[in-house]
JSON list of C-alpha atoms in Angstrom, two decimals:
[
{"chain": "E", "resi": 1, "resn": "MET", "atom": "CA", "xyz": [-10.77, 41.46, -25.87]},
{"chain": "E", "resi": 2, "resn": "GLN", "atom": "CA", "xyz": [-12.90, 41.71, -22.93]},
{"chain": "E", "resi": 3, "resn": "LEU", "atom": "CA", "xyz": [-14.15, 38.49, -20.98]},
{"chain": "E", "resi": 4, "resn": "ILE", "atom": "CA", "xyz": [-17.09, 39.69, -18.97]},
{"chain": "E", "resi": 5, "resn": "TRP", "atom": "CA", "xyz": [-19.20, 37.03, -16.55]},
{"chain": "E", "resi": 6, "resn": "VAL", "atom": "CA", "xyz": [-22.17, 37.74, -14.74]},
{"chain": "E", "resi": 7, "resn": "SER", "atom": "CA", "xyz": [-22.22, 35.23, -11.29]},
{"chain": "E", "resi": 8, "resn": "GLY", "atom": "CA", "xyz": [-25.08, 34.83, -9.26]},
{"chain": "E", "resi": 9, "resn": "PRO", "atom": "CA", "xyz": [-27.62, 35.56, -8.36]},
{"chain": "E", "resi": 10, "resn": "VAL", "atom": "CA", "xyz": [-27.38, 39.67, -7.57]},
{"chain": "E", "resi": 11, "resn": "GLY", "atom": "CA", "xyz": [-25.56, 39.41, -11.76]},
{"chain": "E", "resi": 12, "resn": "ARG", "atom": "CA", "xyz": [-22.97, 41.14, -10.13]},
{"chain": "E", "resi": 13, "resn": "ILE", "atom": "CA", "xyz": [-20.74, 41.62, -13.04]},
{"chain": "E", "resi": 14, "resn": "TYR", "atom": "CA", "xyz": [-16.77, 40.81, -13.84]},
{"chain": "E", "resi": 15, "resn": "LYS", "atom": "CA", "xyz": [-14.54, 42.13, -16.40]},
{"chain": "E", "resi": 16, "resn": "LEU", "atom": "CA", "xyz": [-11.26, 41.00, -17.11]},
{"chain": "E", "resi": 17, "resn": "ASP", "atom": "CA", "xyz": [-9.36, 42.70, -20.17]},
{"chain": "E", "resi": 18, "resn": "LEU", "atom": "CA", "xyz": [-7.35, 40.14, -22.29]},
{"chain": "E", "resi": 19, "resn": "THR", "atom": "CA", "xyz": [-4.48, 42.53, -24.12]},
{"chain": "E", "resi": 20, "resn": "LEU", "atom": "CA", "xyz": [-1.61, 40.57, -25.80]},
{"chain": "E", "resi": 21, "resn": "LYS", "atom": "CA", "xyz": [0.67, 41.50, -23.49]},
{"chain": "E", "resi": 22, "resn": "LYS", "atom": "CA", "xyz": [-0.69, 39.67, -19.86]},
{"chain": "E", "resi": 23, "resn": "LEU", "atom": "CA", "xyz": [-1.55, 36.77, -22.87]},
{"chain": "E", "resi": 24, "resn": "ILE", "atom": "CA", "xyz": [1.91, 36.57, -23.23]},
{"chain": "E", "resi": 25, "resn": "ILE", "atom": "CA", "xyz": [2.84, 36.90, -19.94]},
{"chain": "E", "resi": 26, "resn": "GLY", "atom": "CA", "xyz": [-0.23, 34.54, -18.93]},
{"chain": "E", "resi": 27, "resn": "LEU", "atom": "CA", "xyz": [1.90, 31.82, -21.28]},
{"chain": "E", "resi": 28, "resn": "PHE", "atom": "CA", "xyz": [5.40, 32.14, -20.04]},
{"chain": "E", "resi": 29, "resn": "VAL", "atom": "CA", "xyz": [3.95, 31.37, -16.43]},
{"chain": "E", "resi": 30, "resn": "THR", "atom": "CA", "xyz": [2.49, 28.86, -17.07]},
{"chain": "E", "resi": 31, "resn": "ILE", "atom": "CA", "xyz": [5.20, 27.31, -19.24]},
{"chain": "E", "resi": 32, "resn": "PHE", "atom": "CA", "xyz": [8.18, 28.37, -16.16]},
{"chain": "E", "resi": 33, "resn": "LEU", "atom": "CA", "xyz": [5.72, 26.61, -14.17]},
{"chain": "E", "resi": 34, "resn": "SER", "atom": "CA", "xyz": [5.31, 23.38, -15.76]},
{"chain": "E", "resi": 35, "resn": "SER", "atom": "CA", "xyz": [8.42, 23.22, -17.14]},
{"chain": "E", "resi": 36, "resn": "LEU", "atom": "CA", "xyz": [9.60, 23.89, -13.68]},
{"chain": "E", "resi": 37, "resn": "PHE", "atom": "CA", "xyz": [7.23, 20.48, -11.66]},
{"chain": "E", "resi": 38, "resn": "TYR", "atom": "CA", "xyz": [8.31, 18.83, -14.72]},
{"chain": "E", "resi": 39, "resn": "PHE", "atom": "CA", "xyz": [11.79, 18.69, -13.70]},
{"chain": "E", "resi": 40, "resn": "LEU", "atom": "CA", "xyz": [11.52, 18.33, -10.41]},
{"chain": "E", "resi": 41, "resn": "SER", "atom": "CA", "xyz": [9.49, 15.39, -10.62]},
{"chain": "E", "resi": 42, "resn": "GLN", "atom": "CA", "xyz": [12.32, 14.39, -12.81]},
{"chain": "E", "resi": 43, "resn": "ALA", "atom": "CA", "xyz": [14.26, 15.34, -10.37]},
{"chain": "E", "resi": 44, "resn": "ASN", "atom": "CA", "xyz": [12.68, 13.85, -7.18]},
{"chain": "E", "resi": 45, "resn": "TRP", "atom": "CA", "xyz": [12.69, 9.82, -9.97]},
{"chain": "E", "resi": 46, "resn": "LEU", "atom": "CA", "xyz": [16.02, 10.21, -9.70]},
{"chain": "E", "resi": 47, "resn": "ARG", "atom": "CA", "xyz": [17.00, 11.05, -6.67]},
{"chain": "E", "resi": 48, "resn": "GLN", "atom": "CA", "xyz": [14.31, 8.41, -5.41]},
{"chain": "E", "resi": 49, "resn": "ASP", "atom": "CA", "xyz": [16.92, 5.32, -7.47]},
{"chain": "E", "resi": 50, "resn": "THR", "atom": "CA", "xyz": [20.11, 7.02, -5.51]},
{"chain": "E", "resi": 51, "resn": "ASP", "atom": "CA", "xyz": [18.85, 6.52, -2.63]},
{"chain": "E", "resi": 52, "resn": "PHE", "atom": "CA", "xyz": [17.46, 2.79, -3.51]},
{"chain": "E", "resi": 53, "resn": "ALA", "atom": "CA", "xyz": [21.43, 2.46, -4.61]},
{"chain": "E", "resi": 54, "resn": "GLU", "atom": "CA", "xyz": [22.90, 3.79, -1.47]},
{"chain": "E", "resi": 55, "resn": "TYR", "atom": "CA", "xyz": [20.71, 2.16, 0.36]},
{"chain": "E", "resi": 56, "resn": "GLU", "atom": "CA", "xyz": [22.04, -1.26, -1.47]},
{"chain": "E", "resi": 57, "resn": "ASP", "atom": "CA", "xyz": [25.83, 0.03, -0.85]},
{"chain": "E", "resi": 58, "resn": "THR", "atom": "CA", "xyz": [25.61, 1.06, 2.74]},
{"chain": "E", "resi": 59, "resn": "THR", "atom": "CA", "xyz": [27.19, -1.72, 5.00]},
{"chain": "E", "resi": 60, "resn": "LEU", "atom": "CA", "xyz": [24.56, -0.82, 7.91]},
{"chain": "E", "resi": 61, "resn": "ALA", "atom": "CA", "xyz": [21.29, -1.78, 4.87]},
{"chain": "E", "resi": 62, "resn": "THR", "atom": "CA", "xyz": [23.58, -5.21, 5.21]},
{"chain": "E", "resi": 63, "resn": "ILE", "atom": "CA", "xyz": [23.60, -4.99, 8.92]},
{"chain": "E", "resi": 64, "resn": "VAL", "atom": "CA", "xyz": [20.06, -4.17, 8.94]},
{"chain": "E", "resi": 65, "resn": "ASP", "atom": "CA", "xyz": [19.10, -7.17, 6.10]},
{"chain": "E", "resi": 66, "resn": "ALA", "atom": "CA", "xyz": [20.26, -9.76, 7.65]},
{"chain": "E", "resi": 67, "resn": "ASP", "atom": "CA", "xyz": [19.05, -8.53, 11.35]},
{"chain": "E", "resi": 68, "resn": "LEU", "atom": "CA", "xyz": [15.44, -8.19, 9.87]},
{"chain": "E", "resi": 69, "resn": "ARG", "atom": "CA", "xyz": [16.64, -11.93, 8.28]},
{"chain": "E", "resi": 70, "resn": "LYS", "atom": "CA", "xyz": [16.93, -13.32, 11.01]},
{"chain": "E", "resi": 71, "resn": "LYS", "atom": "CA", "xyz": [13.50, -12.48, 12.58]},
{"chain": "E", "resi": 72, "resn": "LEU", "atom": "CA", "xyz": [12.20, -13.39, 9.10]},
{"chain": "E", "resi": 73, "resn": "VAL", "atom": "CA", "xyz": [13.41, -16.69, 9.97]},
{"chain": "E", "resi": 74, "resn": "GLU", "atom": "CA", "xyz": [12.23, -16.62, 13.91]},
{"chain": "E", "resi": 75, "resn": "ILE", "atom": "CA", "xyz": [8.56, -15.99, 12.45]},
{"chain": "E", "resi": 76, "resn": "TYR", "atom": "CA", "xyz": [8.85, -19.01, 10.02]},
{"chain": "E", "resi": 77, "resn": "SER", "atom": "CA", "xyz": [9.52, -21.42, 13.01]},
{"chain": "E", "resi": 78, "resn": "GLU", "atom": "CA", "xyz": [7.25, -20.27, 15.80]},
{"chain": "E", "resi": 79, "resn": "LEU", "atom": "CA", "xyz": [4.49, -20.37, 13.38]},
{"chain": "E", "resi": 80, "resn": "GLU", "atom": "CA", "xyz": [5.49, -24.04, 12.24]},
{"chain": "E", "resi": 81, "resn": "PHE", "atom": "CA", "xyz": [5.41, -24.91, 15.25]},
{"chain": "E", "resi": 82, "resn": "THR", "atom": "CA", "xyz": [2.30, -22.98, 15.64]},
{"chain": "E", "resi": 83, "resn": "HIS", "atom": "CA", "xyz": [0.96, -25.28, 13.43]},
{"chain": "E", "resi": 84, "resn": "LYS", "atom": "CA", "xyz": [1.85, -28.16, 14.82]},
{"chain": "E", "resi": 85, "resn": "LYS", "atom": "CA", "xyz": [0.90, -27.69, 17.88]},
{"chain": "E", "resi": 86, "resn": "ILE", "atom": "CA", "xyz": [-2.28, -26.62, 16.29]},
{"chain": "E", "resi": 87, "resn": "LYS", "atom": "CA", "xyz": [-2.51, -30.51, 14.31]},
{"chain": "E", "resi": 88, "resn": "ASP", "atom": "CA", "xyz": [-1.78, -32.30, 17.39]},
{"chain": "E", "resi": 89, "resn": "LEU", "atom": "CA", "xyz": [-4.02, -30.44, 19.71]},
{"chain": "E", "resi": 90, "resn": "GLU", "atom": "CA", "xyz": [-6.84, -31.59, 16.45]},
{"chain": "E", "resi": 91, "resn": "THR", "atom": "CA", "xyz": [-6.06, -35.42, 16.56]},
{"chain": "E", "resi": 92, "resn": "LEU", "atom": "CA", "xyz": [-6.55, -35.13, 20.91]},
{"chain": "E", "resi": 93, "resn": "ASN", "atom": "CA", "xyz": [-9.61, -33.76, 20.25]},
{"chain": "E", "resi": 94, "resn": "GLN", "atom": "CA", "xyz": [-10.56, -36.75, 17.89]},
{"chain": "E", "resi": 95, "resn": "LYS", "atom": "CA", "xyz": [-9.51, -39.09, 20.30]},
{"chain": "E", "resi": 96, "resn": "LEU", "atom": "CA", "xyz": [-11.23, -37.89, 23.34]},
{"chain": "E", "resi": 97, "resn": "VAL", "atom": "CA", "xyz": [-14.01, -37.02, 21.01]},
{"chain": "E", "resi": 98, "resn": "LYS", "atom": "CA", "xyz": [-14.01, -40.77, 20.52]},
{"chain": "E", "resi": 99, "resn": "LEU", "atom": "CA", "xyz": [-13.85, -42.07, 24.10]},
{"chain": "E", "resi": 100, "resn": "THR", "atom": "CA", "xyz": [-16.50, -39.51, 25.75]},
{"chain": "E", "resi": 101, "resn": "VAL", "atom": "CA", "xyz": [-19.48, -39.65, 22.69]},
{"chain": "E", "resi": 102, "resn": "PRO", "atom": "CA", "xyz": [-20.61, -42.71, 21.93]},
{"chain": "E", "resi": 103, "resn": "PRO", "atom": "CA", "xyz": [-20.33, -43.91, 18.58]},
{"chain": "E", "resi": 104, "resn": "ILE", "atom": "CA", "xyz": [-24.15, -44.30, 18.11]},
{"chain": "E", "resi": 105, "resn": "LEU", "atom": "CA", "xyz": [-24.49, -40.16, 18.42]},
{"chain": "E", "resi": 106, "resn": "LEU", "atom": "CA", "xyz": [-21.22, -39.63, 15.99]},
{"chain": "E", "resi": 107, "resn": "PRO", "atom": "CA", "xyz": [-22.75, -39.04, 12.23]},
{"chain": "E", "resi": 108, "resn": "GLU", "atom": "CA", "xyz": [-21.80, -42.13, 9.44]},
{"chain": "E", "resi": 109, "resn": "SER", "atom": "CA", "xyz": [-19.93, -39.66, 7.10]},
{"chain": "E", "resi": 110, "resn": "PRO", "atom": "CA", "xyz": [-17.21, -37.12, 8.26]},
{"chain": "E", "resi": 111, "resn": "VAL", "atom": "CA", "xyz": [-17.94, -34.01, 8.57]},
{"chain": "E", "resi": 112, "resn": "ASN", "atom": "CA", "xyz": [-16.45, -31.56, 5.13]},
{"chain": "E", "resi": 113, "resn": "LYS", "atom": "CA", "xyz": [-13.82, -28.89, 6.96]},
{"chain": "E", "resi": 114, "resn": "ASN", "atom": "CA", "xyz": [-13.48, -27.03, 3.44]},
{"chain": "E", "resi": 115, "resn": "GLY", "atom": "CA", "xyz": [-17.01, -26.10, 4.31]},
{"chain": "E", "resi": 116, "resn": "GLY", "atom": "CA", "xyz": [-18.05, -26.64, 1.06]}
]
């Protein structure tokens, strides 16, 4: 069997001879490559599981985990402090507005802080 392919506007002709031997070799190469890729992906998947298990078992991982948890607690405490400071500044701002702005200029209805 022969495949003929005419390419482009100049009409270049490509010919490909297909014999039984070439088809069988192509089939085996395709099967070999696909099985190789399949087994490599399975090995990679299994290796990821063992890496995670090794990570959990090491003492270095527990030390790193403890250090990261300590930093996380510090960040949360800073966040709480900052949130409290913002609330204090908001109340001070409201008190300052009450002192400096005459009551006649203040809006009668409270402003919706949710934006809606």
